[in-house]
mmCIF file of C-alpha atoms in Angstrom:
data_model
loop_
_atom_site.group_PDB
_atom_site.id
_atom_site.type_symbol
_atom_site.label_atom_id
_atom_site.label_comp_id
_atom_site.label_asym_id
_atom_site.label_seq_id
_atom_site.Cartn_x
_atom_site.Cartn_y
_atom_site.Cartn_z
ATOM 1 C CA ILE A 52 201.693 -438.592 102.137
ATOM 2 C CA PRO A 53 203.913 -436.966 104.780
ATOM 3 C CA MET A 54 202.247 -436.649 108.187
ATOM 4 C CA SER A 55 202.416 -433.512 110.276
ATOM 5 C CA ALA A 56 204.119 -433.668 113.669
ATOM 6 C CA VAL A 57 200.720 -433.462 115.389
ATOM 7 C CA ALA A 58 199.329 -436.303 113.259
ATOM 8 C CA GLN A 59 202.384 -438.453 114.010
ATOM 9 C CA GLU A 60 202.012 -437.897 117.750
ATOM 10 C CA GLN A 61 198.306 -438.747 117.594
ATOM 11 C CA ARG A 62 199.064 -441.950 115.676
ATOM 12 C CA LEU A 63 201.649 -442.981 118.268
ATOM 13 C CA MET A 64 199.190 -442.275 121.101
ATOM 14 C CA ASP A 65 196.540 -444.382 119.371
ATOM 15 C CA LEU A 66 198.989 -447.270 118.867
ATOM 16 C CA ARG A 67 200.122 -447.150 122.502
ATOM 17 C CA SER A 68 196.491 -447.217 123.642
ATOM 18 C CA VAL A 69 195.642 -450.220 121.455
ATOM 19 C CA SER A 70 198.795 -452.013 122.550
ATOM 20 C CA GLN A 71 197.988 -451.544 126.250
ATOM 21 C CA THR A 72 194.429 -452.791 125.770
ATOM 22 C CA ILE A 73 195.709 -455.920 124.029
ATOM 23 C CA CYS A 74 198.250 -456.513 126.808
ATOM 24 C CA ASN A 75 195.475 -456.165 129.402
ATOM 25 C CA GLU A 76 193.269 -458.598 127.496
ATOM 26 C CA LEU A 77 196.030 -461.203 127.284
ATOM 27 C CA ALA A 78 196.908 -460.859 130.975
ATOM 28 C CA LEU A 79 193.256 -461.242 131.952
ATOM 29 C CA GLN A 80 192.770 -464.288 129.752
ATOM 30 C CA GLU A 81 195.822 -465.927 131.316
ATOM 31 C CA ALA A 82 194.449 -465.221 134.804
ATOM 32 C CA ILE A 83 191.087 -466.709 133.769
ATOM 33 C CA ASP A 84 192.758 -469.844 132.402
ATOM 34 C CA LYS A 85 194.868 -470.284 135.544
ATOM 35 C CA LYS A 86 192.164 -469.129 138.008
ATOM 36 C CA ARG A 87 194.274 -466.409 139.569
ATOM 37 C CA LYS A 88 193.638 -463.036 141.171
ATOM 38 C CA VAL A 89 194.897 -459.844 139.512
ATOM 39 C CA ILE A 90 194.962 -456.135 140.284
ATOM 40 C CA LEU A 91 193.306 -453.827 137.774
ATOM 41 C CA LYS A 92 195.632 -450.841 138.108
ATOM 42 C CA ASP A 93 194.197 -447.327 137.829
ATOM 43 C CA TYR A 94 190.741 -448.439 136.749
ATOM 44 C CA ALA A 95 188.708 -445.379 135.681
ATOM 45 C CA SER A 96 185.145 -446.093 136.770
ATOM 46 C CA GLY A 97 182.385 -444.271 134.935
ATOM 47 C CA SER A 98 179.813 -445.048 137.643
ATOM 48 C CA SER A 99 181.796 -443.946 140.722
ATOM 49 C CA GLY A 100 183.926 -441.316 138.994
ATOM 50 C CA GLU A 101 187.039 -442.689 140.717
ATOM 51 C CA VAL A 102 190.376 -443.945 139.438
ATOM 52 C CA LYS A 103 191.696 -446.666 141.717
ATOM 53 C CA ASP A 104 193.110 -450.197 141.850
ATOM 54 C CA ARG A 105 190.732 -453.166 142.018
ATOM 55 C CA LEU A 106 191.688 -456.614 143.357
ATOM 56 C CA VAL A 107 189.567 -459.060 141.353
ATOM 57 C CA VAL A 108 189.162 -462.628 140.199
ATOM 58 C CA PRO A 109 188.551 -462.557 136.420
ATOM 59 C CA ILE A 110 185.885 -465.061 135.346
ATOM 60 C CA ASN A 111 185.387 -464.456 131.634
ATOM 61 C CA LEU A 112 185.846 -461.956 128.819
ATOM 62 C CA PHE A 113 182.720 -460.977 126.927
ATOM 63 C CA TYR A 114 181.233 -458.447 124.510
ATOM 64 C CA ASN A 115 183.854 -458.934 121.781
ATOM 65 C CA LYS A 116 186.477 -459.126 124.547
ATOM 66 C CA GLU A 117 185.860 -455.466 125.413
ATOM 67 C CA ASN A 118 184.685 -456.275 128.954
ATOM 68 C CA VAL A 119 185.713 -458.655 131.710
ATOM 69 C CA TYR A 120 183.349 -460.192 134.265
ATOM 70 C CA CYS A 121 184.990 -460.505 137.689
ATOM 71 C CA TYR A 122 184.475 -461.186 141.351
ATOM 72 C CA ASP A 123 185.596 -457.973 143.074
ATOM 73 C CA LEU A 124 187.356 -458.960 146.293
ATOM 74 C CA GLY A 125 187.066 -455.413 147.664
ATOM 75 C CA SER A 126 183.290 -455.079 147.372
ATOM 76 C CA LYS A 127 182.642 -458.842 147.695
ATOM 77 C CA ASP A 128 180.423 -458.675 144.642
ATOM 78 C CA PHE A 129 180.397 -459.561 140.945
ATOM 79 C CA ARG A 130 181.216 -456.690 138.587
ATOM 80 C CA GLN A 131 182.009 -456.057 134.949
ATOM 81 C CA PHE A 132 184.894 -453.835 133.869
ATOM 82 C CA ARG A 133 185.694 -452.201 130.522
ATOM 83 C CA ILE A 134 189.166 -453.356 129.514
ATOM 84 C CA SER A 135 189.934 -450.039 127.790
ATOM 85 C CA ARG A 136 189.532 -448.274 131.163
ATOM 86 C CA ILE A 137 192.198 -450.413 132.878
ATOM 87 C CA GLY A 138 195.602 -448.735 133.196
ATOM 88 C CA SER A 139 197.393 -452.084 133.425
ATOM 89 C CA VAL A 140 196.894 -455.578 134.835
ATOM 90 C CA GLU A 141 199.207 -456.687 137.647
ATOM 91 C CA SER A 142 199.303 -460.464 137.870
ATOM 92 C CA ASP A 143 202.524 -461.009 139.832
ATOM 93 C CA ILE A 144 200.972 -460.725 143.284
ATOM 94 C CA PRO A 145 201.281 -462.859 146.457
ATOM 95 C CA ASP A 146 198.857 -465.763 146.867
ATOM 96 C CA ALA A 147 197.404 -465.174 143.430
ATOM 97 C CA GLU A 148 195.746 -468.593 143.105
ATOM 98 C CA TYR A 149 191.969 -468.515 143.564
ATOM 99 C CA PRO A 150 190.352 -471.856 142.645
ATOM 100 C CA HIS A 151 186.649 -471.387 141.979
ATOM 101 C CA THR A 152 183.634 -472.622 140.048
ATOM 102 C CA MET A 153 182.138 -469.204 139.312
ATOM 103 C CA THR A 154 179.792 -469.140 136.341
ATOM 104 C CA PRO A 155 180.630 -466.916 133.344
ATOM 105 C CA ARG A 156 178.138 -464.187 132.441
ATOM 106 C CA TYR A 157 177.414 -462.487 129.122
ATOM 107 C CA ALA A 158 175.824 -459.077 128.524
ATOM 108 C CA ASP A 159 172.986 -458.023 126.253
ATOM 109 C CA VAL A 160 173.492 -455.776 123.224
ATOM 110 C CA PHE A 161 173.681 -452.668 125.458
ATOM 111 C CA ARG A 162 176.435 -454.229 127.626
ATOM 112 C CA TRP A 163 174.041 -454.800 130.523
ATOM 113 C CA LEU A 164 174.429 -457.735 132.905
ATOM 114 C CA GLY A 165 171.347 -458.547 134.925
ATOM 115 C CA ASP A 166 168.867 -461.184 135.981
ATOM 116 C CA ASP A 167 165.792 -459.680 134.348
ATOM 117 C CA ARG A 168 164.491 -460.331 130.844
ATOM 118 C CA PHE A 169 162.716 -457.720 128.736
ATOM 119 C CA HIS A 170 161.510 -458.075 125.161
ATOM 120 C CA VAL A 171 162.057 -454.834 123.229
ATOM 121 C CA ARG A 172 161.378 -453.776 119.650
ATOM 122 C CA LEU A 173 162.788 -450.488 118.392
ATOM 123 C CA LYS A 174 162.320 -448.879 114.990
ATOM 124 C CA MET A 175 165.184 -446.545 114.127
ATOM 125 C CA ASP A 176 166.506 -444.433 111.276
ATOM 126 C CA LEU A 177 169.954 -444.580 109.687
ATOM 127 C CA ALA A 178 171.590 -442.265 112.227
ATOM 128 C CA ALA A 179 170.362 -444.346 115.167
ATOM 129 C CA ARG A 180 171.334 -447.567 113.389
ATOM 130 C CA ASN A 181 174.854 -446.230 112.802
ATOM 131 C CA TYR A 182 175.172 -445.133 116.420
ATOM 132 C CA LEU A 183 174.070 -448.572 117.619
ATOM 133 C CA LEU A 184 176.651 -450.367 115.471
ATOM 134 C CA GLU A 185 179.478 -447.939 116.268
ATOM 135 C CA ASP A 186 178.976 -447.606 120.034
ATOM 136 C CA TYR A 187 177.674 -451.104 120.789
ATOM 137 C CA SER A 188 179.935 -453.373 118.763
ATOM 138 C CA ASP A 189 178.103 -456.579 119.656
ATOM 139 C CA ALA A 190 175.077 -455.330 117.704
ATOM 140 C CA GLY A 191 176.893 -456.521 114.595
ATOM 141 C CA ASN A 192 176.680 -460.080 115.946
ATOM 142 C CA LEU A 193 172.891 -460.095 116.332
ATOM 143 C CA SER A 194 170.926 -462.546 114.202
ATOM 144 C CA GLU A 195 168.921 -461.397 111.179
ATOM 145 C CA SER A 196 165.719 -461.899 113.161
ATOM 146 C CA GLU A 197 166.966 -459.551 115.912
ATOM 147 C CA PHE A 198 168.354 -456.681 113.816
ATOM 148 C CA TYR A 199 167.259 -456.079 110.240
ATOM 149 C CA GLU A 200 166.363 -453.504 107.608
ATOM 150 C CA ALA A 201 162.589 -453.096 107.397
ATOM 151 C CA GLY A 202 162.285 -450.399 104.728
ATOM 152 C CA GLU A 203 163.885 -447.286 103.339
ATOM 153 C CA ASN A 204 165.828 -445.606 106.162
ATOM 154 C CA GLU A 205 164.225 -447.973 108.680
ATOM 155 C CA TRP A 206 165.784 -450.677 110.860
ATOM 156 C CA ILE A 207 164.275 -452.881 113.545
ATOM 157 C CA LEU A 208 165.989 -454.069 116.719
ATOM 158 C CA ASP A 209 163.920 -456.941 118.156
ATOM 159 C CA THR A 210 165.758 -458.586 121.037
ATOM 160 C CA HIS A 211 165.749 -459.449 124.742
ATOM 161 C CA LEU A 212 167.594 -457.420 127.357
ATOM 162 C CA GLN A 213 168.827 -458.229 130.854
ATOM 163 C CA GLY A 214 167.941 -454.770 132.136
ATOM 164 C CA LEU A 215 166.668 -451.435 130.859
ATOM 165 C CA ILE A 216 169.302 -448.901 131.948
ATOM 166 C CA GLY A 217 171.536 -449.534 128.918
ATOM 167 C CA LEU A 218 168.531 -449.132 126.614
ATOM 168 C CA ARG A 219 167.535 -445.925 128.414
ATOM 169 C CA ARG A 220 170.939 -444.367 127.746
ATOM 170 C CA PHE A 221 170.742 -445.299 124.071
ATOM 171 C CA PHE A 222 167.158 -444.087 123.633
ATOM 172 C CA LEU A 223 167.472 -440.722 125.387
ATOM 173 C CA GLY A 224 170.321 -439.624 123.135
ATOM 174 C CA LEU A 225 168.316 -440.407 119.991
ATOM 175 C CA ALA A 226 164.697 -440.206 121.096
ATOM 176 C CA ASP A 227 163.645 -438.311 117.963
ATOM 177 C CA ARG A 228 165.073 -441.082 115.780
ATOM 178 C CA ILE A 229 163.764 -444.159 117.642
ATOM 179 C CA GLU A 230 160.233 -445.487 118.086
ATOM 180 C CA ILE A 231 159.398 -448.004 120.809
ATOM 181 C CA LEU A 232 157.211 -450.652 119.181
ATOM 182 C CA PRO A 233 154.660 -452.752 121.110
ATOM 183 C CA THR A 234 155.828 -455.866 122.964
ATOM 184 C CA GLU A 235 154.749 -457.498 126.208
ATOM 185 C CA ASP A 236 157.321 -455.262 127.950
ATOM 186 C CA SER A 237 156.989 -451.974 126.031
ATOM 187 C CA ASP A 238 154.847 -450.384 128.759
ATOM 188 C CA ALA A 239 157.575 -451.117 131.317
ATOM 189 C CA VAL A 240 160.157 -449.521 128.997
ATOM 190 C CA ARG A 241 158.101 -446.347 128.557
ATOM 191 C CA LYS A 242 157.353 -446.144 132.286
ATOM 192 C CA MET A 243 161.040 -446.459 133.224
ATOM 193 C CA ILE A 244 162.083 -443.740 130.764
ATOM 194 C CA GLY A 245 159.226 -441.474 131.844
ATOM 195 C CA GLU A 246 160.051 -441.830 135.541
ATOM 196 C CA PHE A 247 163.732 -441.141 134.876
ATOM 197 C CA LEU A 248 162.871 -437.916 133.020
ATOM 198 C CA SER A 249 160.454 -436.810 135.741
ATOM 199 C CA GLU A 250 163.081 -437.314 138.439
ATOM 200 C CA ASN A 251 165.862 -435.503 136.590
ATOM 201 C CA LEU A 252 164.057 -432.645 134.790
ATOM 202 C CA LYS A 253 163.361 -430.490 137.832
#
């Protein structure tokens, strides 16, 4: 079927975007293997709202290779970065070698890296289940005991999280379609969401 000029341009833009992401992933993996510094060019940060270069030491790719865990030499701290938000990866830089024994980290289903551990159980309908699978791709890798169909139009997410902010973002967008089920940490989940709403609904 012939494509319109607009559809052709959109397809080319999509292909260029995918190609750049793959190039970034390969460059980061090479830097990880060789223990080298890189510059993440034009990184668009959702938290700071800034687009700027970041000098980092990549440690490992995680979350279906959508994110990279790094030591940020600018902030002197460990950070995770979404590979799709990186303009390009510059690896040909002076004194790029950075031997280290930094430990890889891996995020929970909501892409959160942290040192806490919370047990959560959520009951959700089809719309919430679809949103979880489409926006949090690692949900498809959960075991059958962590994510399963419990009845007609009913799914259960029963897993452990490293923090609650990622869960809060997911829940608040679909609060009418998700029920927080009892666990040893469910009170902490409800308290965190309640306090967030109280602080921001003024």
